[in-house]
PDB file of C-alpha atoms in Angstrom:
ATOM      1  CA  UNK A   1       3.240  26.637  20.435  1.00  0.00           C
ATOM      2  CA  UNK A   2       4.189  26.545  16.803  1.00  0.00           C
ATOM      3  CA  UNK A   3       6.727  28.924  15.223  1.00  0.00           C
ATOM      4  CA  UNK A   4       4.620  30.919  12.682  1.00  0.00           C
ATOM      5  CA  UNK A   5       7.605  32.931  11.516  1.00  0.00           C
ATOM      6  CA  UNK A   6       9.274  29.988   9.581  1.00  0.00           C
ATOM      7  CA  UNK A   7       8.077  28.088   6.666  1.00  0.00           C
ATOM      8  CA  UNK A   8       7.484  24.393   7.413  1.00  0.00           C
ATOM      9  CA  UNK A   9       8.469  21.794   4.874  1.00  0.00           C
ATOM     10  CA  UNK A  10       6.531  18.718   3.741  1.00  0.00           C
ATOM     11  CA  UNK A  11       7.833  16.019   1.610  1.00  0.00           C
ATOM     12  CA  UNK A  12       5.535  13.421   0.011  1.00  0.00           C
ATOM     13  CA  UNK A  13       7.214  10.081  -0.412  1.00  0.00           C
ATOM     14  CA  UNK A  14       6.874   8.809  -3.999  1.00  0.00           C
ATOM     15  CA  UNK A  15       5.994   5.242  -4.655  1.00  0.00           C
ATOM     16  CA  UNK A  16       8.694   3.175  -6.488  1.00  0.00           C
ATOM     17  CA  UNK A  17       8.307   3.028 -10.313  1.00  0.00           C
ATOM     18  CA  UNK A  18       5.759   0.669 -11.383  1.00  0.00           C
ATOM     19  CA  UNK A  19       6.108   0.868 -15.259  1.00  0.00           C
ATOM     20  CA  UNK A  20       5.024  -2.176 -17.387  1.00  0.00           C
ATOM     21  CA  UNK A  21       8.825  -3.105 -17.904  1.00  0.00           C
ATOM     22  CA  UNK A  22       9.553  -3.032 -14.138  1.00  0.00           C
ATOM     23  CA  UNK A  23       6.432  -5.072 -13.388  1.00  0.00           C
ATOM     24  CA  UNK A  24       7.223  -7.708 -15.978  1.00  0.00           C
ATOM     25  CA  UNK A  25      10.805  -8.031 -14.850  1.00  0.00           C
ATOM     26  CA  UNK A  26       9.718  -8.437 -11.237  1.00  0.00           C
ATOM     27  CA  UNK A  27       7.081 -10.983 -12.094  1.00  0.00           C
ATOM     28  CA  UNK A  28       9.516 -12.901 -14.339  1.00  0.00           C
ATOM     29  CA  UNK A  29      12.018 -13.014 -11.376  1.00  0.00           C
ATOM     30  CA  UNK A  30       9.434 -14.191  -8.868  1.00  0.00           C
ATOM     31  CA  UNK A  31       8.245 -16.927 -11.137  1.00  0.00           C
ATOM     32  CA  UNK A  32      11.714 -18.086 -11.889  1.00  0.00           C
ATOM     33  CA  UNK A  33      12.520 -18.153  -8.069  1.00  0.00           C
ATOM     34  CA  UNK A  34       9.597 -20.382  -7.405  1.00  0.00           C
ATOM     35  CA  UNK A  35      10.619 -22.772 -10.147  1.00  0.00           C
ATOM     36  CA  UNK A  36       7.827 -22.069 -12.610  1.00  0.00           C
ATOM     37  CA  UNK A  37       8.416 -21.372 -16.402  1.00  0.00           C
ATOM     38  CA  UNK A  38       7.929 -17.596 -16.503  1.00  0.00           C
ATOM     39  CA  UNK A  39       6.941 -17.551 -20.245  1.00  0.00           C
ATOM     40  CA  UNK A  40       4.259 -20.151 -19.910  1.00  0.00           C
ATOM     41  CA  UNK A  41       2.838 -18.624 -16.787  1.00  0.00           C
ATOM     42  CA  UNK A  42       2.669 -15.081 -18.077  1.00  0.00           C
ATOM     43  CA  UNK A  43       1.169 -16.427 -21.427  1.00  0.00           C
ATOM     44  CA  UNK A  44      -1.392 -18.216 -19.392  1.00  0.00           C
ATOM     45  CA  UNK A  45      -2.237 -15.139 -17.436  1.00  0.00           C
ATOM     46  CA  UNK A  46      -2.465 -12.976 -20.589  1.00  0.00           C
ATOM     47  CA  UNK A  47      -4.737 -15.480 -22.403  1.00  0.00           C
ATOM     48  CA  UNK A  48      -7.112 -16.270 -19.647  1.00  0.00           C
ATOM     49  CA  UNK A  49      -6.992 -13.259 -17.300  1.00  0.00           C
ATOM     50  CA  UNK A  50      -6.692 -15.625 -14.396  1.00  0.00           C
ATOM     51  CA  UNK A  51      -4.242 -14.185 -11.829  1.00  0.00           C
ATOM     52  CA  UNK A  52      -3.573 -17.594 -10.323  1.00  0.00           C
ATOM     53  CA  UNK A  53      -1.121 -18.275 -13.132  1.00  0.00           C
ATOM     54  CA  UNK A  54       1.096 -15.763 -11.328  1.00  0.00           C
ATOM     55  CA  UNK A  55       2.773 -16.511  -8.005  1.00  0.00           C
ATOM     56  CA  UNK A  56       2.133 -14.393  -4.931  1.00  0.00           C
ATOM     57  CA  UNK A  57       5.783 -14.616  -4.181  1.00  0.00           C
ATOM     58  CA  UNK A  58       7.322 -11.136  -3.972  1.00  0.00           C
ATOM     59  CA  UNK A  59       3.866  -9.553  -4.556  1.00  0.00           C
ATOM     60  CA  UNK A  60       4.095 -10.670  -8.231  1.00  0.00           C
ATOM     61  CA  UNK A  61       0.290 -11.366  -8.615  1.00  0.00           C
ATOM     62  CA  UNK A  62      -0.715  -7.956  -7.232  1.00  0.00           C
ATOM     63  CA  UNK A  63       1.896  -6.178  -9.367  1.00  0.00           C
ATOM     64  CA  UNK A  64       0.828  -7.753 -12.617  1.00  0.00           C
ATOM     65  CA  UNK A  65      -2.884  -6.939 -11.958  1.00  0.00           C
ATOM     66  CA  UNK A  66      -1.993  -3.317 -11.903  1.00  0.00           C
ATOM     67  CA  UNK A  67      -1.374  -3.451 -15.550  1.00  0.00           C
ATOM     68  CA  UNK A  68      -3.923  -4.242 -18.241  1.00  0.00           C
ATOM     69  CA  UNK A  69      -3.124  -7.278 -20.151  1.00  0.00           C
ATOM     70  CA  UNK A  70      -3.028  -5.603 -23.533  1.00  0.00           C
ATOM     71  CA  UNK A  71      -0.362  -3.374 -22.106  1.00  0.00           C
ATOM     72  CA  UNK A  72       1.726  -6.362 -21.155  1.00  0.00           C
ATOM     73  CA  UNK A  73       1.352  -7.689 -24.783  1.00  0.00           C
ATOM     74  CA  UNK A  74       2.230  -4.279 -26.244  1.00  0.00           C
ATOM     75  CA  UNK A  75       5.326  -3.896 -24.051  1.00  0.00           C
ATOM     76  CA  UNK A  76       6.595  -7.454 -24.905  1.00  0.00           C
ATOM     77  CA  UNK A  77       5.942  -6.870 -28.659  1.00  0.00           C
ATOM     78  CA  UNK A  78       7.757  -3.480 -28.606  1.00  0.00           C
ATOM     79  CA  UNK A  79      10.869  -5.140 -27.025  1.00  0.00           C
ATOM     80  CA  UNK A  80      10.628  -8.063 -29.383  1.00  0.00           C
ATOM     81  CA  UNK A  81      10.596  -5.723 -32.505  1.00  0.00           C
ATOM     82  CA  UNK A  82      13.390  -3.616 -30.922  1.00  0.00           C
ATOM     83  CA  UNK A  83      15.443  -6.720 -30.254  1.00  0.00           C
ATOM     84  CA  UNK A  84      15.117  -7.925 -33.697  1.00  0.00           C
ATOM     85  CA  UNK A  85      15.756  -4.367 -35.225  1.00  0.00           C
ATOM     86  CA  UNK A  86      12.602  -4.375 -37.238  1.00  0.00           C
ATOM     87  CA  UNK A  87      12.072  -0.734 -36.834  1.00  0.00           C
TER      88      UNK A  87
END
């Protein structure tokens, strides 16, 4: 029989962070590990929408498909602008 006098605790496990930066980093790493040129492959994916440009190694294809392609472009452009100190 359950102890109804004490409060029970329930903890929901949170999923790991899946922000655009994290996803791009993971995809870049997976493509590099498999010997692909990550820039060419990511550009191919963004331009065509064809997920086969991205390897399934380390779940990279599934990860990149969680993000809209325009969000990928936006994130990369933001980082480029920041890197070049244009803002």
